[in-house]
Short mmCIF file of C-alpha atoms in Angstrom, two decimals:
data_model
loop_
_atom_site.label_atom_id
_atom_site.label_comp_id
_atom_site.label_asym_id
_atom_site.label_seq_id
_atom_site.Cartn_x
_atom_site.Cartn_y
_atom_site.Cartn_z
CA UNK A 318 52.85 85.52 55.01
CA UNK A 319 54.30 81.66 54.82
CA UNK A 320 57.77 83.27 54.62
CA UNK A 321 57.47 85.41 57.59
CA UNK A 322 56.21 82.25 59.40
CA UNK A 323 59.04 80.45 58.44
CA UNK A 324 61.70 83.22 59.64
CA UNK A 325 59.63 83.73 63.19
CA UNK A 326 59.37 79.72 63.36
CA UNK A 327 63.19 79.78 62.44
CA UNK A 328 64.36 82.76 65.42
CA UNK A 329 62.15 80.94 67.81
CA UNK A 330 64.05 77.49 66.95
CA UNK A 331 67.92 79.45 66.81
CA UNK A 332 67.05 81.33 70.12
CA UNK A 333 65.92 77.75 71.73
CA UNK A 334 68.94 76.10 70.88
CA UNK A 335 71.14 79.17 71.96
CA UNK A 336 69.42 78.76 75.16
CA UNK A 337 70.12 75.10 75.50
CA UNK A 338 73.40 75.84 74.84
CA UNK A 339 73.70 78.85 77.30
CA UNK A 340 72.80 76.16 80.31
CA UNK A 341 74.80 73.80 79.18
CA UNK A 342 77.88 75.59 79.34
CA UNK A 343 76.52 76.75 82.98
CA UNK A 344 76.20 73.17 84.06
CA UNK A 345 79.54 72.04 82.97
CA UNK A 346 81.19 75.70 84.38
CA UNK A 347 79.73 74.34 87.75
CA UNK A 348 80.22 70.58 87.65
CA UNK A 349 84.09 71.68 89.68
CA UNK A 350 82.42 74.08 91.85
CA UNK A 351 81.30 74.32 95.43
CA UNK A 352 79.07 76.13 97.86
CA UNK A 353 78.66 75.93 101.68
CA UNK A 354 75.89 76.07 103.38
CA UNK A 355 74.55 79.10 105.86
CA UNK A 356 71.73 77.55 107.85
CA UNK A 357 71.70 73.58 108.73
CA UNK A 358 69.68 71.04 107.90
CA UNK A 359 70.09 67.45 108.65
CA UNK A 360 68.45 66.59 105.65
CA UNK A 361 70.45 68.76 103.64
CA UNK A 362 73.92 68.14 105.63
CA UNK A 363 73.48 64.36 104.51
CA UNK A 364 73.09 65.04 100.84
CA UNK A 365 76.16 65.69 98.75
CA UNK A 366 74.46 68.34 96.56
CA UNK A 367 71.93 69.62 98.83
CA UNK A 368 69.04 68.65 96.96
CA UNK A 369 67.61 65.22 98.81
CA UNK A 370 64.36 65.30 100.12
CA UNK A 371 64.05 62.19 102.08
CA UNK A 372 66.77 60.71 105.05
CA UNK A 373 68.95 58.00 104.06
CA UNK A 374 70.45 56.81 107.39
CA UNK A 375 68.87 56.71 110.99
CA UNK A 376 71.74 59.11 112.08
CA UNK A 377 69.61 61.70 109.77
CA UNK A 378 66.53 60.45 111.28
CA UNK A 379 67.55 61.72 114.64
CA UNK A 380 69.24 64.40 113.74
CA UNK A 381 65.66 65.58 112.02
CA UNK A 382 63.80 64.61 115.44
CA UNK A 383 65.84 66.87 117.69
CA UNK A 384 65.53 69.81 115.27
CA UNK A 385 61.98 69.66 114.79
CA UNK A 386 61.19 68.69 118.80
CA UNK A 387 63.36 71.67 119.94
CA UNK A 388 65.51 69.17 121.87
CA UNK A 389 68.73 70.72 121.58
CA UNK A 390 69.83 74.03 122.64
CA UNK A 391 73.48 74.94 121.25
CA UNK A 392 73.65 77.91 123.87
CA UNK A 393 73.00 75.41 127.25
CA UNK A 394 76.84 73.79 127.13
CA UNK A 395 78.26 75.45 130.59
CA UNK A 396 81.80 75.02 129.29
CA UNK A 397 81.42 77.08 126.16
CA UNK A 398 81.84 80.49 127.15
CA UNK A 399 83.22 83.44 125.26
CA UNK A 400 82.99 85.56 122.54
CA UNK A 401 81.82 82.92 119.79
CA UNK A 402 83.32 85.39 117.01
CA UNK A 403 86.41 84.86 118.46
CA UNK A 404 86.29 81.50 118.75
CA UNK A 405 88.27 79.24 116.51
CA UNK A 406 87.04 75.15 116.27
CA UNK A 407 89.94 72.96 115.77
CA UNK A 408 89.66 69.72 114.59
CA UNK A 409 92.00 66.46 113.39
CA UNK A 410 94.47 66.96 116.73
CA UNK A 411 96.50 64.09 117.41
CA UNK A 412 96.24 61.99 120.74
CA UNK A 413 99.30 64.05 122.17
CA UNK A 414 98.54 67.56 121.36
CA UNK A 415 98.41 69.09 125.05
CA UNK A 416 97.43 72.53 125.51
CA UNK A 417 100.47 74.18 125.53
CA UNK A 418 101.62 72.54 122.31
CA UNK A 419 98.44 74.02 120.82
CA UNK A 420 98.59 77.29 122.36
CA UNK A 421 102.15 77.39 121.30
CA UNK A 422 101.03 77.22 117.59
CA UNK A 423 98.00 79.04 117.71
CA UNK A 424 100.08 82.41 119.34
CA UNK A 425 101.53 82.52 116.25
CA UNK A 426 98.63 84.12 114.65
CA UNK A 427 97.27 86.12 117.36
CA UNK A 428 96.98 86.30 121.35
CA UNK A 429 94.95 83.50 122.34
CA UNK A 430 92.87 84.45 125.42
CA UNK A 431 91.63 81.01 126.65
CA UNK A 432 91.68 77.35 124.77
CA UNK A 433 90.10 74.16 125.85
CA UNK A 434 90.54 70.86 124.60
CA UNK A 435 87.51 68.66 124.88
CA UNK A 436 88.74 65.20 126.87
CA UNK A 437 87.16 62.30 127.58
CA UNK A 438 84.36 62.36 130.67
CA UNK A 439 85.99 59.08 132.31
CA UNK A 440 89.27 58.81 130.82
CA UNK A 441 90.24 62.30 130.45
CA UNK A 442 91.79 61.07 127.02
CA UNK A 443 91.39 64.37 124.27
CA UNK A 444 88.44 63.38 121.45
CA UNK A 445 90.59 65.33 119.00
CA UNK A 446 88.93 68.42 118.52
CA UNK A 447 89.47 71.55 120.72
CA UNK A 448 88.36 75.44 120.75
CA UNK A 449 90.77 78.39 120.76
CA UNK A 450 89.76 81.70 121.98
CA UNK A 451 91.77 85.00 120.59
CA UNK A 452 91.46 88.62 122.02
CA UNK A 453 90.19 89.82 118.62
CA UNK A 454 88.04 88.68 115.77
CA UNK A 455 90.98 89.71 113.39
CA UNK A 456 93.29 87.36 114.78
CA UNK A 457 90.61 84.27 114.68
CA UNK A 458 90.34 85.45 110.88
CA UNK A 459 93.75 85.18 110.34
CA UNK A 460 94.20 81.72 112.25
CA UNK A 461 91.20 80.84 110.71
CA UNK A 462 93.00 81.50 107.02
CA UNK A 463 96.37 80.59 107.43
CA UNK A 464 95.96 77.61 110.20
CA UNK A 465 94.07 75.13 108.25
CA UNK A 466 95.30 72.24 106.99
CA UNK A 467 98.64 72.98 109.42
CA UNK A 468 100.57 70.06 110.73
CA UNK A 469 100.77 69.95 114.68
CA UNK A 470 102.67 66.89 116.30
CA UNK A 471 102.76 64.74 112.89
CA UNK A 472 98.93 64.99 112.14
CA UNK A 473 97.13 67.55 109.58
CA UNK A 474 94.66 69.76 111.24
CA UNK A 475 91.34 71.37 110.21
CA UNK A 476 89.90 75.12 111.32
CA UNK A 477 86.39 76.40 111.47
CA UNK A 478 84.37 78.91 113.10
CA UNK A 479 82.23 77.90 116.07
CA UNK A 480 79.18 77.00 114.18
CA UNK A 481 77.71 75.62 117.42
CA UNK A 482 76.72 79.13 118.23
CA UNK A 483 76.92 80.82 115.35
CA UNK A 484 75.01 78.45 112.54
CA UNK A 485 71.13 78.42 112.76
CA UNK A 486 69.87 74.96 113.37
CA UNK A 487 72.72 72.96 114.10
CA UNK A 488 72.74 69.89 115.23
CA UNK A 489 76.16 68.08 116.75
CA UNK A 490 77.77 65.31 115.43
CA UNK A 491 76.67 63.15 118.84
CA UNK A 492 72.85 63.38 117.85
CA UNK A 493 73.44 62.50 114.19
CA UNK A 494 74.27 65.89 112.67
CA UNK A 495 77.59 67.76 112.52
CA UNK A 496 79.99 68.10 109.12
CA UNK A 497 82.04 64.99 109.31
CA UNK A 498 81.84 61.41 108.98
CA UNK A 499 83.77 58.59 107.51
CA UNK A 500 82.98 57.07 104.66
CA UNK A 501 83.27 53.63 106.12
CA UNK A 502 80.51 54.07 108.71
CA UNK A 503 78.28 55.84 105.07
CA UNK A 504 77.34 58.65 107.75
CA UNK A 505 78.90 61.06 105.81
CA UNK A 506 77.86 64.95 106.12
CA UNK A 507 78.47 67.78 103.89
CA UNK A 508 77.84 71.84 103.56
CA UNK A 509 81.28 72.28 105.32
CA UNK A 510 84.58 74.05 104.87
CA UNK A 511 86.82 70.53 104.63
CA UNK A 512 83.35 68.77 102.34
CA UNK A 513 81.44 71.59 100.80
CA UNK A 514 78.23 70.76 98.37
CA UNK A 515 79.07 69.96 94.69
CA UNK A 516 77.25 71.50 92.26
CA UNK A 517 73.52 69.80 91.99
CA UNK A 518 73.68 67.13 89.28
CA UNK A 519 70.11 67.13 88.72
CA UNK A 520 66.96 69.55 88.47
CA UNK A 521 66.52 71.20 91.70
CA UNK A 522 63.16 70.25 93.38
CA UNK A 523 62.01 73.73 94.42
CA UNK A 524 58.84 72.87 95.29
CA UNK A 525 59.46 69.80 97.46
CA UNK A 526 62.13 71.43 99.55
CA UNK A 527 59.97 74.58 99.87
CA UNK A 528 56.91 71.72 101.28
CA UNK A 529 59.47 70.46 103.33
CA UNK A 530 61.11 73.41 104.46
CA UNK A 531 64.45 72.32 103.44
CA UNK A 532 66.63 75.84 102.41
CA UNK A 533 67.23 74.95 98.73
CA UNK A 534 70.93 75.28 97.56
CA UNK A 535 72.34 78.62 96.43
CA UNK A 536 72.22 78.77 92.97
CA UNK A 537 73.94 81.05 91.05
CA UNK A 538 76.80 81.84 94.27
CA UNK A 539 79.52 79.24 93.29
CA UNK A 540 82.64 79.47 94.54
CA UNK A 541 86.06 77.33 93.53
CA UNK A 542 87.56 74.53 95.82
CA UNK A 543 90.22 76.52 96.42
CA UNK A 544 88.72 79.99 97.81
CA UNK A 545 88.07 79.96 101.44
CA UNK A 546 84.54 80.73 102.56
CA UNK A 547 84.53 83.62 104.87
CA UNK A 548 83.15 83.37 108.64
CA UNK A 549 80.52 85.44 109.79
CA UNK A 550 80.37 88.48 110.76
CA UNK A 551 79.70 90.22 113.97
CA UNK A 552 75.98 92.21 113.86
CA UNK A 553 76.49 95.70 114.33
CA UNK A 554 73.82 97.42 116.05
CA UNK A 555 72.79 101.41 115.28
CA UNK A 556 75.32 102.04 118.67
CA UNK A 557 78.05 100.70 117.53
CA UNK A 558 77.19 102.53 114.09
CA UNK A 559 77.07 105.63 115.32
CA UNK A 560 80.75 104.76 117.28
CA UNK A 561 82.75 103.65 114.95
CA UNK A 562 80.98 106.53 112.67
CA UNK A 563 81.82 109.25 115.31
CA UNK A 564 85.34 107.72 115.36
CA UNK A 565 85.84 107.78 112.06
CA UNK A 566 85.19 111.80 112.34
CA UNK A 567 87.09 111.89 115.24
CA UNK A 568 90.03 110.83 112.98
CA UNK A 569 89.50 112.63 109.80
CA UNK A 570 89.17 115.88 112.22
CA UNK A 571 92.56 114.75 113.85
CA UNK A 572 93.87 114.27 110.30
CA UNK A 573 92.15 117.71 108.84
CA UNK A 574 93.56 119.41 112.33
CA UNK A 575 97.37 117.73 111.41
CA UNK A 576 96.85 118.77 107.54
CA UNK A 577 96.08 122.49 108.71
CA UNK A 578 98.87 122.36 111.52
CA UNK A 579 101.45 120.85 108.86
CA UNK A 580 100.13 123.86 106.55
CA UNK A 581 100.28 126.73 108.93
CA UNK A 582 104.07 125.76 109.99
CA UNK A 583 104.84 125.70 106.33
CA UNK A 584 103.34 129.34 105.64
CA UNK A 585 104.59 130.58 109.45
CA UNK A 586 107.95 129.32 107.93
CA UNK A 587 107.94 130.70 104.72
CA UNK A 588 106.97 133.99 106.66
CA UNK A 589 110.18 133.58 108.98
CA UNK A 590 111.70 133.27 105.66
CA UNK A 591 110.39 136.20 103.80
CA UNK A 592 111.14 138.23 107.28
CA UNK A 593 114.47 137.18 107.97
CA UNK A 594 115.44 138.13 104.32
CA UNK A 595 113.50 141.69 104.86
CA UNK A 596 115.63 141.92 108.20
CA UNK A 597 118.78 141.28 106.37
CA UNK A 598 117.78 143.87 103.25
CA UNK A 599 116.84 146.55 106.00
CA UNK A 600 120.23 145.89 107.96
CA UNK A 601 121.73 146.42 104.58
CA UNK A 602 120.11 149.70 104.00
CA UNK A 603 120.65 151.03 107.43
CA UNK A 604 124.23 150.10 107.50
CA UNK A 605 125.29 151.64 104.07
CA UNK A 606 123.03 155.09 105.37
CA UNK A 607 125.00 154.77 108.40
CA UNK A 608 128.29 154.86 106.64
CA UNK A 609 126.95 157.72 104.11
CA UNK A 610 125.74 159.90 106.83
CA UNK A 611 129.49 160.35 107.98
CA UNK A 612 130.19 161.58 104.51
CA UNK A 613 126.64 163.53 104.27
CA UNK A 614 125.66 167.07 105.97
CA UNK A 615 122.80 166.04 107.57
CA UNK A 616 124.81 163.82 109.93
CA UNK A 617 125.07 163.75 113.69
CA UNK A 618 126.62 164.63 116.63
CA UNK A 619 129.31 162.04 116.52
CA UNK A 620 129.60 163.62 112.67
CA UNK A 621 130.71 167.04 114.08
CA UNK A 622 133.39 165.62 116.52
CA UNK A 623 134.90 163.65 114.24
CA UNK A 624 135.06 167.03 111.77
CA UNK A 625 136.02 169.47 114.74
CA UNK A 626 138.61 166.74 115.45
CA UNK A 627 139.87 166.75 111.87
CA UNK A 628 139.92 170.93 111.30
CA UNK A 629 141.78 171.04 114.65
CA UNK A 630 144.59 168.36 113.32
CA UNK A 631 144.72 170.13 109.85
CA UNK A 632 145.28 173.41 111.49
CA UNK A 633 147.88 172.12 113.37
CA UNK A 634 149.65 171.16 110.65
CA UNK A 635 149.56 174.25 109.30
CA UNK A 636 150.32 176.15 111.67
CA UNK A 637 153.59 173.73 112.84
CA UNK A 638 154.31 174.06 108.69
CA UNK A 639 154.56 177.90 108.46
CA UNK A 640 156.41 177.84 111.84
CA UNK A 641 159.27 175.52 109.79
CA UNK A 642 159.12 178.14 107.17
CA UNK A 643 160.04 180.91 109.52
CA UNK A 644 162.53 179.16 110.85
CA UNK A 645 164.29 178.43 107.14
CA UNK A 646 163.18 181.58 105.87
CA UNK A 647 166.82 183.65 106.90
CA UNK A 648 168.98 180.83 105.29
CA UNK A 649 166.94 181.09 102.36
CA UNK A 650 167.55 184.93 101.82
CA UNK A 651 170.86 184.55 102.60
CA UNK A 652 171.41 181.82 99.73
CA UNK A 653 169.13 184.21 97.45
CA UNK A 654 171.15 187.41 98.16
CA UNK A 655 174.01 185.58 97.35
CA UNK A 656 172.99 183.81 94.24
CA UNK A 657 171.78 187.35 92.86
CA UNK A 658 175.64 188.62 93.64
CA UNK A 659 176.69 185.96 91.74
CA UNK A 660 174.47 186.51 89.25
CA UNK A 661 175.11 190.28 89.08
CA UNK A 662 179.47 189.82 89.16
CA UNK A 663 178.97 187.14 86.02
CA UNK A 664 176.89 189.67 84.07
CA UNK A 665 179.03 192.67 84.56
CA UNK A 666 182.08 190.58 83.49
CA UNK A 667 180.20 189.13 80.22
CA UNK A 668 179.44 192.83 79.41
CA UNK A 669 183.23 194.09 79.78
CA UNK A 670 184.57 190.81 78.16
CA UNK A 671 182.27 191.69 75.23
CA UNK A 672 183.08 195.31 74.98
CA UNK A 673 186.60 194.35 74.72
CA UNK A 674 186.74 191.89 71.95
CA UNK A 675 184.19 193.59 69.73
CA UNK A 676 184.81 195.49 66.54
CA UNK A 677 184.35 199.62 66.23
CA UNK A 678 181.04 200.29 63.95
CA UNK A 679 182.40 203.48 63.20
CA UNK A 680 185.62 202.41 61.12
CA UNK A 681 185.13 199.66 58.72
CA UNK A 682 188.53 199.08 57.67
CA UNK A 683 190.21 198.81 60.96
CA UNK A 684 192.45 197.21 62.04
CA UNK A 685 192.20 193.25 62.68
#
């Protein structure tokens, strides 16, 4: 029993440690990374890792009285009007950035439908931040990737969403809220895109910010420096849904309806094929029966011209051929009649010329 004490003692200890460890590692994996905040909270915005529970400037102490009195409304400006998820903030523009410079650089992204550069109430001088307008929520994302940090008349600008109308809670930079701040003035806010929240250095207190209703930092969803937090999305409602769902059958139809069109042309043209080629091989046939019922009995009545046509011709010829005949015959028996004469004068003189030269058989001993 002692030594089984010892081992469980022992794994309890070992796991411990491995846990310790296991943290540790965590912690210094997250010391270089970053996380941006969804909903805002002045008390929050002011701390660098999102885990102060008390104001430390009278910027925050504002900021934390307008929130909690309801005294600002982000949808009651009269000049911000259109559709807020296509509607880029830019920030950081020099003094002589006009509009058209800025629409100038901002059509490179997308078509911007209206842009507005806030100015000065008296002066009419810009305050160095502007909003830019697109026809489509793609083309804000892609501004909103590739325009940051983008240098317009010799000074580096910044791009955001519009998180006047699309963040929960905010509070502008005028009644002691908003992302920015120099460090000189030590009203400096964070939870933004250009100063996100570092990684909490210390033990979160859950319980305070839960008291306070503070949203506690989100553990666990770090992201690096240099990944770019994505905007929010547009809410789609069941309509919309059941639109872009009834498109999308719309097109897989049209693209079922081309894939059976593109199939049936392919088999009507393999038919056209296969009957052109059983065109040509009964042409064939029929041509070479054609040509054998000329030769064949069974034939037709072009057949039995042509072969009343051809025993006319050959009698003809036979009948112009025994005609010549007739006419040579008399020459012809005269030259035979003659040649037997011949014949018959040369015989009779062989037959005396032998019976005068040859010796009597009835005297042996004649005379020589």
């Amino acid at each position: 029993p002692k030594s089984t004490i010892v081992c469980q003692f022992g794994c309890r200890s070992f796991f411990k440690m491995v846990g310790e460890e296991q943290k540790e590692r965590r912690s210094t994996a997250n010391l270089n990374s970053v996380f941006y905040a969804e909903s805002y909270h002045p008390i929050q915005a002011g701390s660098i890792d999102g885990t102060d529970i008390l104001p430390h400037d009278n910027a925050i102490y504002r900021a934390l009285l307008c929130s909690n009195a309801g005294l600002y409304d982000p949808f009651g400006d009269p000049k911000a009007i259109g559709d807020p998820y296509s509607t880029l903030f830019v920030g950081h523009l020099s003094q002589f950035t006009t509009e058209q410079t800025l629409q100038k650089e901002m059509n490179k992204y997308g078509r911007v439908k209206n842009l507005r550069i806030v100015r000065h109430i008296v002066t009419g001088a810009s305050r160095g931040y502007a909003f830019v307008e697109f026809e489509t929520d793609r083309d804000m994302r892609r501004a909103y990737t590739d325009a940051h940090h983008k240098v317009i008349d010799d000074s580096e600008i910044i791009v955001d969403y519009n998180r006047q109308r699309l963040m929960s809670g905010w509070i502008p930079r005028r009644l002691g809220g908003g992302l920015g701040g120099k460090k000189e003035s030590g009203q400096l806010r964070f939870g933004g895109r250009e100063r996100p929240f570092r990684a909490p250095l210390r033990p979160i207190p859950w319980d305070d910010l839960k008291r306070l209703g503070i949203p506690p930092p989100p553990e666990g969803r770090y992201m690096s420096r240099f990944q770019a937090p994505s905007p929010p999305r547009r809410a789609r409602s069941l309509e919309d849904a059941r639109d872009s769902s009834h498109k999308h059958d719309k097109r897989s139809n049209h693209s079922h309806r081309q894939d059976r069109s593109i199939s049936r042309e392919r088999s009507s043209g393999r038919q056209e094929r296969s009957m052109d080629k059983e065109d040509f091989s009964h042409r064939q046939r029929t041509h070479g029966r054609k040509r054998g019922d000329r030769r064949s009995p069974s034939h037709d009545h072009s057949s039995d011209r042509s072969s009343m046509d051809r025993s006319r011709h050959s009698r003809k010829r036979q009948k112009s051929s025994r005609d010549r005949h007739d006419m040579k015959s008399p020459s012809l028996d005269h030259s035979s009649d003659e040649t037997s004469t011949y014949r018959e004068e040369r015989r009779q003189s062989h037959n005396a010329r032998d019976d005068r030269w040859s010796p009597r058989t009835d005297d042996p001993f004649g005379d020589t």
